[in-house]
CSV table of N, CA, C and O in Angstrom, one decimal:
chain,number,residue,atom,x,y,z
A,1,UNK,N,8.7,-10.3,-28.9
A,1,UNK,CA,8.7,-9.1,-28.0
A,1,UNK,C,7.2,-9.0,-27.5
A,1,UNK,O,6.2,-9.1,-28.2
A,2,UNK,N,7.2,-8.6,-25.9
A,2,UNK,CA,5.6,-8.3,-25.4
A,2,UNK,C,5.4,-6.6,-25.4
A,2,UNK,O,5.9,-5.5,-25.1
A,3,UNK,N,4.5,-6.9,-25.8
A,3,UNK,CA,3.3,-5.0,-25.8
A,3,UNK,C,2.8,-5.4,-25.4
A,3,UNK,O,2.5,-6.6,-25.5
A,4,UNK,N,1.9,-4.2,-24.5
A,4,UNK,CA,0.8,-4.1,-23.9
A,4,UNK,C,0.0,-3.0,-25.1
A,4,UNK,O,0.6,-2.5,-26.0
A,5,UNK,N,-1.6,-2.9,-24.9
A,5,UNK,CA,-2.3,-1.5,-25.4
A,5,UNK,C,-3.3,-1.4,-24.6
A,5,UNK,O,-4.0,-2.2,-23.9
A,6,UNK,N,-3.3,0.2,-24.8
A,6,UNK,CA,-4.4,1.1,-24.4
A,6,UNK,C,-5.4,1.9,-25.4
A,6,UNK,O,-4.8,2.3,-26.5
A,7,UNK,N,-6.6,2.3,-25.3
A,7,UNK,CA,-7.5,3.2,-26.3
A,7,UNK,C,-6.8,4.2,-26.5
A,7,UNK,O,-5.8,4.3,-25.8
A,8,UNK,N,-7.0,5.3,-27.5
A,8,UNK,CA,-5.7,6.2,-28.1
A,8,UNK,C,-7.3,6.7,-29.1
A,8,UNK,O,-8.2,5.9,-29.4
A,9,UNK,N,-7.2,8.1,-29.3
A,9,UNK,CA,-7.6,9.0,-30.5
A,9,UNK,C,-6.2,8.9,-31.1
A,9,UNK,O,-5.5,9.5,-30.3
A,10,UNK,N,-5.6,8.5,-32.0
A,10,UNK,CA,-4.7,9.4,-32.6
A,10,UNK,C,-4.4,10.2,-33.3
A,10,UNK,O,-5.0,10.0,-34.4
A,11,UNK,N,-3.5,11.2,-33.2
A,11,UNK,CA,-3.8,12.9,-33.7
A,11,UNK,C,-3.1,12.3,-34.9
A,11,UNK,O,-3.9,12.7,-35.8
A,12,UNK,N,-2.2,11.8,-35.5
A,12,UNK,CA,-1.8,11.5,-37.3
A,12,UNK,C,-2.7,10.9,-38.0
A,12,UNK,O,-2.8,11.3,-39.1
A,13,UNK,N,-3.7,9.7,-37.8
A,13,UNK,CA,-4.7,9.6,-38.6
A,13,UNK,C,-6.2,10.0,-38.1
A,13,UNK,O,-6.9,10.5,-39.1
A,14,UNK,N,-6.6,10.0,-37.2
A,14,UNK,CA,-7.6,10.5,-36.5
A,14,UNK,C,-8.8,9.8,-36.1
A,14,UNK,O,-10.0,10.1,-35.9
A,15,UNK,N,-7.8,8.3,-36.1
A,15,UNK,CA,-8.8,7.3,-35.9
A,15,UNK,C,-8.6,6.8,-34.6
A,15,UNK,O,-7.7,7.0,-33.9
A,16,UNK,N,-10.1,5.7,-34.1
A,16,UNK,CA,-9.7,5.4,-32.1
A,16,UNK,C,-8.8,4.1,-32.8
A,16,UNK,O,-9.1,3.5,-33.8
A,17,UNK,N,-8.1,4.2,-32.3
A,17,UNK,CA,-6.9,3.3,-32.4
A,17,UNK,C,-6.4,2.7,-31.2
A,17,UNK,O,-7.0,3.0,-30.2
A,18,UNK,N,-5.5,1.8,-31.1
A,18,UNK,CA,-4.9,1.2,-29.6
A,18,UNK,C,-3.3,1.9,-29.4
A,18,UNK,O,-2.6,1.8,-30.4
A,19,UNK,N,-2.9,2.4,-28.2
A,19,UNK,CA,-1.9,2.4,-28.1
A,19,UNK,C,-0.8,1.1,-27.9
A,19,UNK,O,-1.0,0.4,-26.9
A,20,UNK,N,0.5,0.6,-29.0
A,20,UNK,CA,0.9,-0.4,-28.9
A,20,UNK,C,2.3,0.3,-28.3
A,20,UNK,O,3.1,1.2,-28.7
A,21,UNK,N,2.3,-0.4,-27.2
A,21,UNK,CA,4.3,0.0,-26.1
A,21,UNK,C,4.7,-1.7,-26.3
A,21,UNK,O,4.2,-2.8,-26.1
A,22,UNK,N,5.7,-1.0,-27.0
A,22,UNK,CA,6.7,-2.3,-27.2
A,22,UNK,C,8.3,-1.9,-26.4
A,22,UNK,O,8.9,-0.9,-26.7
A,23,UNK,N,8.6,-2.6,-25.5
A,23,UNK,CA,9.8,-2.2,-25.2
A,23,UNK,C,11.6,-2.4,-26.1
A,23,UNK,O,12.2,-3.1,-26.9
A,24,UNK,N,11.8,-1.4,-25.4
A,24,UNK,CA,13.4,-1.0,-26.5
A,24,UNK,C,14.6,-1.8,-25.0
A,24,UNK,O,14.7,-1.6,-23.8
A,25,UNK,N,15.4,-2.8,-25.9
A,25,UNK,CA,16.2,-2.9,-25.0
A,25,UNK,C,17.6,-2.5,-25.4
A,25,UNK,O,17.6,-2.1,-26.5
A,26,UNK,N,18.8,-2.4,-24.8
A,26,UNK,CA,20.1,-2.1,-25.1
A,26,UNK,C,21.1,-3.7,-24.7
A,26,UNK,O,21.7,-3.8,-23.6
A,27,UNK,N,21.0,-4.9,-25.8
A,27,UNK,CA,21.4,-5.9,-25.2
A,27,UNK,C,20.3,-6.8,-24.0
A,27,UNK,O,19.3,-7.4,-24.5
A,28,UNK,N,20.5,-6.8,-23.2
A,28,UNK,CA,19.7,-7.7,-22.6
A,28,UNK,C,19.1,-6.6,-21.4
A,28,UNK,O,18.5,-7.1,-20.4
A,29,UNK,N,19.2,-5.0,-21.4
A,29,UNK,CA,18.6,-4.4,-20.6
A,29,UNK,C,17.5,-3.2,-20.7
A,29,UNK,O,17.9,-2.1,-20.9
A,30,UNK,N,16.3,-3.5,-20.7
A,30,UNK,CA,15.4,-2.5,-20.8
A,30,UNK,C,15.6,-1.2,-20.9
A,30,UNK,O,16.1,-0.8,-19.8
A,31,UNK,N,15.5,-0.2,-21.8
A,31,UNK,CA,16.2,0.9,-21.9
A,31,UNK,C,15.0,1.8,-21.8
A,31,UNK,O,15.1,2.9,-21.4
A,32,UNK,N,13.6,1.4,-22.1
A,32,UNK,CA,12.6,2.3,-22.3
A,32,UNK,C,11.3,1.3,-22.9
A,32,UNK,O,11.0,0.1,-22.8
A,33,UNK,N,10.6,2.6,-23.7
A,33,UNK,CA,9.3,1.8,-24.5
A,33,UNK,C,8.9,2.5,-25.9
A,33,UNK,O,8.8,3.7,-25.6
A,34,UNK,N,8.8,2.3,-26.7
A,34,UNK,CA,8.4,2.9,-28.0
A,34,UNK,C,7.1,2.6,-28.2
A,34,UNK,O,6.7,1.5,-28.4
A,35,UNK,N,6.1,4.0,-28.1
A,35,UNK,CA,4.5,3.9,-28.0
A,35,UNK,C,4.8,4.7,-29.8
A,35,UNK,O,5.4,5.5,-30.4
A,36,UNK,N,3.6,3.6,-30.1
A,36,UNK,CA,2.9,3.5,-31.1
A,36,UNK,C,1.4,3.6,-31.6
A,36,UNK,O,0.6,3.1,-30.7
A,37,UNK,N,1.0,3.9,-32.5
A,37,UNK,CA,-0.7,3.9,-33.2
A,37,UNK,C,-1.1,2.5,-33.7
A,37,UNK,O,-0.9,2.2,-34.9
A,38,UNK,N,-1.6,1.5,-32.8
A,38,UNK,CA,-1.6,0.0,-33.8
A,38,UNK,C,-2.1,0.6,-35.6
A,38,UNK,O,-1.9,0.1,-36.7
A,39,UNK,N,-2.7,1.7,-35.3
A,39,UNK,CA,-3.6,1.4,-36.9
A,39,UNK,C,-2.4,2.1,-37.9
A,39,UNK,O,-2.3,1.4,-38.9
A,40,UNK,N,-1.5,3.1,-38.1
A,40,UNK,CA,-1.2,3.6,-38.9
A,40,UNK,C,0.5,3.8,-38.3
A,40,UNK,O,1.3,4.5,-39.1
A,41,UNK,N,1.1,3.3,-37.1
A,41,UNK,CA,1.8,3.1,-36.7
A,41,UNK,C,2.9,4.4,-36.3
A,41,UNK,O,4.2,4.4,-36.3
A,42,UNK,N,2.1,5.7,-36.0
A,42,UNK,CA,2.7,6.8,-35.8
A,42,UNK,C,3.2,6.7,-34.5
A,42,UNK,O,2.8,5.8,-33.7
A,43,UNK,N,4.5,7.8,-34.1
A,43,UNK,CA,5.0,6.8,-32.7
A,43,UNK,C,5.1,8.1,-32.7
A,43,UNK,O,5.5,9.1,-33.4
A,44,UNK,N,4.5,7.9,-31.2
A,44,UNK,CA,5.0,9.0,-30.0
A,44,UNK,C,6.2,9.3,-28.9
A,44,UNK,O,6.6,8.5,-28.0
A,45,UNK,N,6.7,11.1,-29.4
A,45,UNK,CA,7.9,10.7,-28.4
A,45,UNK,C,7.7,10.4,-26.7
A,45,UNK,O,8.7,10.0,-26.1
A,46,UNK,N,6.3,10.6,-26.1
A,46,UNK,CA,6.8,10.4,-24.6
A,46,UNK,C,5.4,10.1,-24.0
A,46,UNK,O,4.5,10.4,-24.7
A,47,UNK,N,5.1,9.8,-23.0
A,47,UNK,CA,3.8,8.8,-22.1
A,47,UNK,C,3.0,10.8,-22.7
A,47,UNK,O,2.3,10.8,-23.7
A,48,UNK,N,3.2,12.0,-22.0
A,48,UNK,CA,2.2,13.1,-21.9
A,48,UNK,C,1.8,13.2,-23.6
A,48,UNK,O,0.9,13.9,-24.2
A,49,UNK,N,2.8,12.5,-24.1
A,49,UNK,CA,2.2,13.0,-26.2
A,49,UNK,C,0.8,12.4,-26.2
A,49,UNK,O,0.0,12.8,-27.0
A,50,UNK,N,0.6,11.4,-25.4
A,50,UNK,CA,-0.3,10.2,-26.3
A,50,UNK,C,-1.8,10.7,-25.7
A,50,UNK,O,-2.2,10.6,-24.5
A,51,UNK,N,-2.6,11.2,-26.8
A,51,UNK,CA,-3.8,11.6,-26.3
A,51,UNK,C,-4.9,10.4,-26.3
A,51,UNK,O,-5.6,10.1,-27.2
A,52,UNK,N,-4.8,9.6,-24.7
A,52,UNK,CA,-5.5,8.5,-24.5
A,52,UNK,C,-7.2,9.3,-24.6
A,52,UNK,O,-7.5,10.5,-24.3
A,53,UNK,N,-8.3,7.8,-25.2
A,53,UNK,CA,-9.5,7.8,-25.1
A,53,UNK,C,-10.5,8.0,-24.0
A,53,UNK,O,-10.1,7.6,-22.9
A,54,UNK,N,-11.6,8.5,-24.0
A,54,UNK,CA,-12.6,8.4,-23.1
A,54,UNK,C,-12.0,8.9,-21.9
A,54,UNK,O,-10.8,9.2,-21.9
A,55,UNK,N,-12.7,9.0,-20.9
A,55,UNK,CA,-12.4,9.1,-19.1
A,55,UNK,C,-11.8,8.0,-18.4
A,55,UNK,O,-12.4,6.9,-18.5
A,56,UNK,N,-10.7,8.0,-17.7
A,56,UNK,CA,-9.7,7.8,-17.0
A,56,UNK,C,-10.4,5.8,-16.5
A,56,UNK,O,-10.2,4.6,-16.9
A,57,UNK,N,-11.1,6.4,-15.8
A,57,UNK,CA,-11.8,5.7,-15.0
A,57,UNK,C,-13.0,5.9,-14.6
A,57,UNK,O,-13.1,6.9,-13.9
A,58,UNK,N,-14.3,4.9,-14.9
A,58,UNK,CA,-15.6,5.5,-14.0
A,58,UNK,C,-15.6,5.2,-12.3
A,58,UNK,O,-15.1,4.3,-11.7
A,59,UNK,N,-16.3,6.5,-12.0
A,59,UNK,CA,-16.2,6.2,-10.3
A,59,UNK,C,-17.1,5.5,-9.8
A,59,UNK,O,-18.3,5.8,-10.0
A,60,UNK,N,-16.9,4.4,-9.2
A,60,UNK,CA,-18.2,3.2,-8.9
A,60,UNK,C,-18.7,4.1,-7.4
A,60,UNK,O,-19.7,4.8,-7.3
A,61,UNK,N,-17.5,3.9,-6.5
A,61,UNK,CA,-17.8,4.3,-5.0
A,61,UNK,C,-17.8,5.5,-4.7
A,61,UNK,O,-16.7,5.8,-5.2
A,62,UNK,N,-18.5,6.8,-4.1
A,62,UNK,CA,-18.5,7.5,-3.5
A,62,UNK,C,-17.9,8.0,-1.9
A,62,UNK,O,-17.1,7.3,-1.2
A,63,UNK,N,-18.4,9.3,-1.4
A,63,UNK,CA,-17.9,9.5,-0.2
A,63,UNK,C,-18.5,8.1,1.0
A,63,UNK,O,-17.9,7.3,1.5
A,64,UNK,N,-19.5,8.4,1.1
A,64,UNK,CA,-20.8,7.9,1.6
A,64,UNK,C,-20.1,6.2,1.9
A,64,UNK,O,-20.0,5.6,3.0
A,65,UNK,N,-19.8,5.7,0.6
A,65,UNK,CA,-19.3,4.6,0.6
A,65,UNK,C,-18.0,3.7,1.3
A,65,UNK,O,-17.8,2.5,1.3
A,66,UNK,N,-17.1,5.4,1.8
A,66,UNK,CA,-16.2,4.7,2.5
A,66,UNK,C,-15.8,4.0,3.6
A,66,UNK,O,-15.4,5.0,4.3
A,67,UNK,N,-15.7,2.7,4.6
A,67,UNK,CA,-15.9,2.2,5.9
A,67,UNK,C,-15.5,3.1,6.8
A,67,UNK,O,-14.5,3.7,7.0
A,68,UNK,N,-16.9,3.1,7.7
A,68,UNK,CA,-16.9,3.7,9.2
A,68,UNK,C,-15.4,3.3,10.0
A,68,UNK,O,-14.6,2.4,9.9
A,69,UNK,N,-15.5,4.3,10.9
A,69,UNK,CA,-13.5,4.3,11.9
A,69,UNK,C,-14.3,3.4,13.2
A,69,UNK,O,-15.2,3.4,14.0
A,70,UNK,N,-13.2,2.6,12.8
A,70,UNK,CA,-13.8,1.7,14.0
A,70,UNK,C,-12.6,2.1,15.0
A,70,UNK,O,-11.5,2.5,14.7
A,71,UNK,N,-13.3,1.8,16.6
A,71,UNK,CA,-12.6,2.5,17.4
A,71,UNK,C,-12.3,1.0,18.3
A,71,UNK,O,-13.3,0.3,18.5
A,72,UNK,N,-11.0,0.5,18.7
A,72,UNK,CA,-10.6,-0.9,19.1
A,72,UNK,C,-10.9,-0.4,20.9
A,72,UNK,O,-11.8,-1.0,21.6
A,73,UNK,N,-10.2,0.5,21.3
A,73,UNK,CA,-10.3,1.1,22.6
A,73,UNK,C,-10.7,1.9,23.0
A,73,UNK,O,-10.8,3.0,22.4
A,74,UNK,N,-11.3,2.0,24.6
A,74,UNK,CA,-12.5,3.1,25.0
A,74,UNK,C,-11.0,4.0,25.3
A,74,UNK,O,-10.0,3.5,24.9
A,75,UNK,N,-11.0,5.0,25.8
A,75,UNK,CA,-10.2,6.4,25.9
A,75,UNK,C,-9.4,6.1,27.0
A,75,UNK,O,-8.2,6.3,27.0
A,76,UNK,N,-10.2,5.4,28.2
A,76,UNK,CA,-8.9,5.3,29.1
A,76,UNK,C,-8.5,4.0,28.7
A,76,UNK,O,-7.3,4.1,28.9
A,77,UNK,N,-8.7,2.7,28.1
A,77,UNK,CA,-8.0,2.1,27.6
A,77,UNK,C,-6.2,2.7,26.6
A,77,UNK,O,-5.0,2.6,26.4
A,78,UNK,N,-7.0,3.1,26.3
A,78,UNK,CA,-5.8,3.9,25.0
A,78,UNK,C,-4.5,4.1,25.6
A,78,UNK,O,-4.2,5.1,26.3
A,79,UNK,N,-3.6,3.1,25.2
A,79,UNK,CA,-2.2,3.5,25.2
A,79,UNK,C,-2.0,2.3,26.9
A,79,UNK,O,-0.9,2.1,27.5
A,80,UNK,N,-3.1,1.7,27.3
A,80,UNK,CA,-2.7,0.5,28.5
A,80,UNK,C,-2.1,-0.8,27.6
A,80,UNK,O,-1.3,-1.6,28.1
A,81,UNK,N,-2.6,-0.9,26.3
A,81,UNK,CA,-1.7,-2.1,26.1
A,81,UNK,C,-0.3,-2.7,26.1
A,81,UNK,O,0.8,-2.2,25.9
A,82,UNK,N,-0.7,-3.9,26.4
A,82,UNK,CA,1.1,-4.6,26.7
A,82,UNK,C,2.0,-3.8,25.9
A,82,UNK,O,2.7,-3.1,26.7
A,83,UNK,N,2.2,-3.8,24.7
A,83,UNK,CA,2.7,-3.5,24.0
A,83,UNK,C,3.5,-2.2,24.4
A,83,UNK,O,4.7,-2.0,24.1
A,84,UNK,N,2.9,-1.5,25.0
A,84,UNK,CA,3.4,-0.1,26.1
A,84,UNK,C,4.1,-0.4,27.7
A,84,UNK,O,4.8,0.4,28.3
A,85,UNK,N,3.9,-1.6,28.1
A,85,UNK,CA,3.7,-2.2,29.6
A,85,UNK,C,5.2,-2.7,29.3
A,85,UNK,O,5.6,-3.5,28.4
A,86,UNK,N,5.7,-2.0,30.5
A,86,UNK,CA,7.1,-2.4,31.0
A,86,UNK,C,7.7,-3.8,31.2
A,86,UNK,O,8.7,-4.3,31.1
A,87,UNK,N,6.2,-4.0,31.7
A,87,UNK,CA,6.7,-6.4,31.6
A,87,UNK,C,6.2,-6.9,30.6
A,87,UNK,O,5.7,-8.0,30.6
A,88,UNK,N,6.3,-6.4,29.7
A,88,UNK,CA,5.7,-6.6,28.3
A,88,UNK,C,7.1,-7.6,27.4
A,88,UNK,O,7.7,-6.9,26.6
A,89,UNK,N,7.5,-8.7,27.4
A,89,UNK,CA,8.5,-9.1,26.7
A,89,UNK,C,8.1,-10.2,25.8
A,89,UNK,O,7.5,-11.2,26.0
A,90,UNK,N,8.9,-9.5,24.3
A,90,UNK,CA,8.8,-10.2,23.1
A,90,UNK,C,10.3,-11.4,22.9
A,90,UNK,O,11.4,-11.0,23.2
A,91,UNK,N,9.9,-12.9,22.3
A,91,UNK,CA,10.8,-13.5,22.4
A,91,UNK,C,10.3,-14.3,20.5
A,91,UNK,O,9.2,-14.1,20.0
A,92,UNK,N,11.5,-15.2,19.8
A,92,UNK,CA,11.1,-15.5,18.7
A,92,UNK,C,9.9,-16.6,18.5
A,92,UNK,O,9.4,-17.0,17.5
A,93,UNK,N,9.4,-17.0,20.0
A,93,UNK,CA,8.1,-17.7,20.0
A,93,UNK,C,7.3,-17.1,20.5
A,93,UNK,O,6.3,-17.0,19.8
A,94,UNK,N,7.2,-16.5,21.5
A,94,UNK,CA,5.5,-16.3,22.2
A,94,UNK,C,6.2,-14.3,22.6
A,94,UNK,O,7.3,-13.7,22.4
A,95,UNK,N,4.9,-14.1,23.1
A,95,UNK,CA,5.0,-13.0,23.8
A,95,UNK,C,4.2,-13.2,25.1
A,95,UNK,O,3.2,-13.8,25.3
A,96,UNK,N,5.0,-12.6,25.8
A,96,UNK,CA,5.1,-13.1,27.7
A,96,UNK,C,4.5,-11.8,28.4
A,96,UNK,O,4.2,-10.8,27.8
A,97,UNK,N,4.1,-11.8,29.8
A,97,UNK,CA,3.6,-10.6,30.4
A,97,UNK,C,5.1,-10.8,31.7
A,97,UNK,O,4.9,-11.7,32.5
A,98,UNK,N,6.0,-10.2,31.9
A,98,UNK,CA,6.8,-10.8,33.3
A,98,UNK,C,6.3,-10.8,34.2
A,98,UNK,O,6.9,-11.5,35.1
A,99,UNK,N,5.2,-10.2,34.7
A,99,UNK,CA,4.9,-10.1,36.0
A,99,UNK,C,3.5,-11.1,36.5
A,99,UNK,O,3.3,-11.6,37.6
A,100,UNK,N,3.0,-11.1,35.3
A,100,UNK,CA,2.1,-12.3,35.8
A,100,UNK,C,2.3,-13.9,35.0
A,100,UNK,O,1.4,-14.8,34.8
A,101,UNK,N,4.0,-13.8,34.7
A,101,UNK,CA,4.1,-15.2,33.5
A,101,UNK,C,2.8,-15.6,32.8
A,101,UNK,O,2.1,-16.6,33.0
A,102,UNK,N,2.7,-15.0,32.2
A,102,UNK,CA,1.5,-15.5,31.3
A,102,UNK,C,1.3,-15.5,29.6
A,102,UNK,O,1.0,-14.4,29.2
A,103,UNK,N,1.4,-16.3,28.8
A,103,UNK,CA,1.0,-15.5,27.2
A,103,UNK,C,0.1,-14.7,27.0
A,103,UNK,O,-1.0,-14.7,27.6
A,104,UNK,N,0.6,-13.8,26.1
A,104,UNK,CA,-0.3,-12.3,25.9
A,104,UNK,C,-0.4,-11.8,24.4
A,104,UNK,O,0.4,-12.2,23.6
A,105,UNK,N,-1.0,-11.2,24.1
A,105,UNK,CA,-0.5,-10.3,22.8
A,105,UNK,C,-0.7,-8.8,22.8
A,105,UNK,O,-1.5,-8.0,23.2
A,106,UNK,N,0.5,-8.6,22.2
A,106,UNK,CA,0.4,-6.6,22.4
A,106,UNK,C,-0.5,-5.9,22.6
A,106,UNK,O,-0.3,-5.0,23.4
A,107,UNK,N,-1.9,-6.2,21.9
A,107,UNK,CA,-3.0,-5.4,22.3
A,107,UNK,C,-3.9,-5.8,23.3
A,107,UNK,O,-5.1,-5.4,23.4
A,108,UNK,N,-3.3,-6.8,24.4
A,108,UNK,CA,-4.2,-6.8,25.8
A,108,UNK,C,-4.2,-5.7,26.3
A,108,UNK,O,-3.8,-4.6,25.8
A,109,UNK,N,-4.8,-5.9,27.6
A,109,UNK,CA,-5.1,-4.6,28.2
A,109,UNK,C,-5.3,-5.0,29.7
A,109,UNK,O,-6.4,-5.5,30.0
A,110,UNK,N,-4.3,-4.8,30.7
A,110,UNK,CA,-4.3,-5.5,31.9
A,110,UNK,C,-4.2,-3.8,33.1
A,110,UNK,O,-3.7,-2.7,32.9
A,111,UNK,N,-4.8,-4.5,34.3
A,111,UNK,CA,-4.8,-3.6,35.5
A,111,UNK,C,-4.0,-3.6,36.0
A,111,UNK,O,-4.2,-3.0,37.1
A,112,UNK,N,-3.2,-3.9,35.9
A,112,UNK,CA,-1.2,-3.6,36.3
A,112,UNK,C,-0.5,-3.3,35.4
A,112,UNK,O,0.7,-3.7,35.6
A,113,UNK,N,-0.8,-2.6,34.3
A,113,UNK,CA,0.2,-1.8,33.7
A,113,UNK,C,0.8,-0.7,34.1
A,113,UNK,O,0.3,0.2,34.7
A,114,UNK,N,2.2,-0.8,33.6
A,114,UNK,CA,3.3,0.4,34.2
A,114,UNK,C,3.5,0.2,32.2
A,114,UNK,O,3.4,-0.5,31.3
A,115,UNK,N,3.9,1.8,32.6
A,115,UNK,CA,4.3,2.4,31.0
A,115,UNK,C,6.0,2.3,31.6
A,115,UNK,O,6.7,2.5,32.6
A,116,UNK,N,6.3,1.7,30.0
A,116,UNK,CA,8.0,1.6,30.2
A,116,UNK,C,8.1,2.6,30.0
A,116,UNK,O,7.5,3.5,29.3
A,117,UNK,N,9.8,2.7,31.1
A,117,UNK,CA,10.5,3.9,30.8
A,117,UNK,C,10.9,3.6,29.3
A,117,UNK,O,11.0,2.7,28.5
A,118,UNK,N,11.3,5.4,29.3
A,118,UNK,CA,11.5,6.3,28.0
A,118,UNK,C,13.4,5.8,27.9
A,118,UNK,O,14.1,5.9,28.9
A,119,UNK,N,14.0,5.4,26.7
A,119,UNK,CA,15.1,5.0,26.8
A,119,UNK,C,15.9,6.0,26.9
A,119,UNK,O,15.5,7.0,26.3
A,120,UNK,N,17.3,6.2,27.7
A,120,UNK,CA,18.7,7.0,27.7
A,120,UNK,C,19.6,6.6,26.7
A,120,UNK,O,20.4,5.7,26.7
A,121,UNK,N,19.3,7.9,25.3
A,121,UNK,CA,20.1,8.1,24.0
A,121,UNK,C,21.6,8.7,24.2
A,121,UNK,O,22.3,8.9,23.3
């Protein structure tokens, strides 16, 4: 059988101990997990019983830390890509422009875009 553990105070002996989860099956189907005290083997009925050790997680990164918004298009760009453009057609190899036959990819940005019509539901 596989267990995993985690750090554990536990409240029946009162020692740092490991949490041992061994799983419970019914025949050949996972029914659950039976958490345990490796040191003195007191078992807890449910994941909120088990008073894990220390803090969660230390925080490495900060606000400060998280990447700047990068902006792909200036404003009137926004919303000209093929991908929006009415001669815009997708096939299981390439993607096409119809009006100027040419390969493209959704996020070009051409001076003859027409916005496709809105479909009739």
């Amino acid at each position: 059988m596989a267990s995993t553990t985690s750090k554990i105070r536990c409240t029946a002996c009162g020692e740092d101990s490991l949490l041992k989860r061994t799983p419970k099956y019914d025949g050949f189907k996972k029914v659950g997990e039976t958490l345990t005290c490796a040191g003195c083997g007191h078992v807890y009925a449910s994941e909120a019983d088990v008073p894990f050790a220390g803090p969660a997680r230390p925080r490495v990164f900060g606000d400060d830390d998280a990447p700047k918004v990068v902006k792909l298009f200036a404003a009137e760009e926004l919303g000209r890509a093929c991908l929006y453009c009415r001669h815009y057609t997708v096939n299981p190899f390439t993607q096409r422009c119809g009006k100027h036959n040419r390969v493209v990819e959704a996020t070009d940005v051409c001076d003859d875009f027409e916005k496709k019509p809105v479909p009739k539901l």
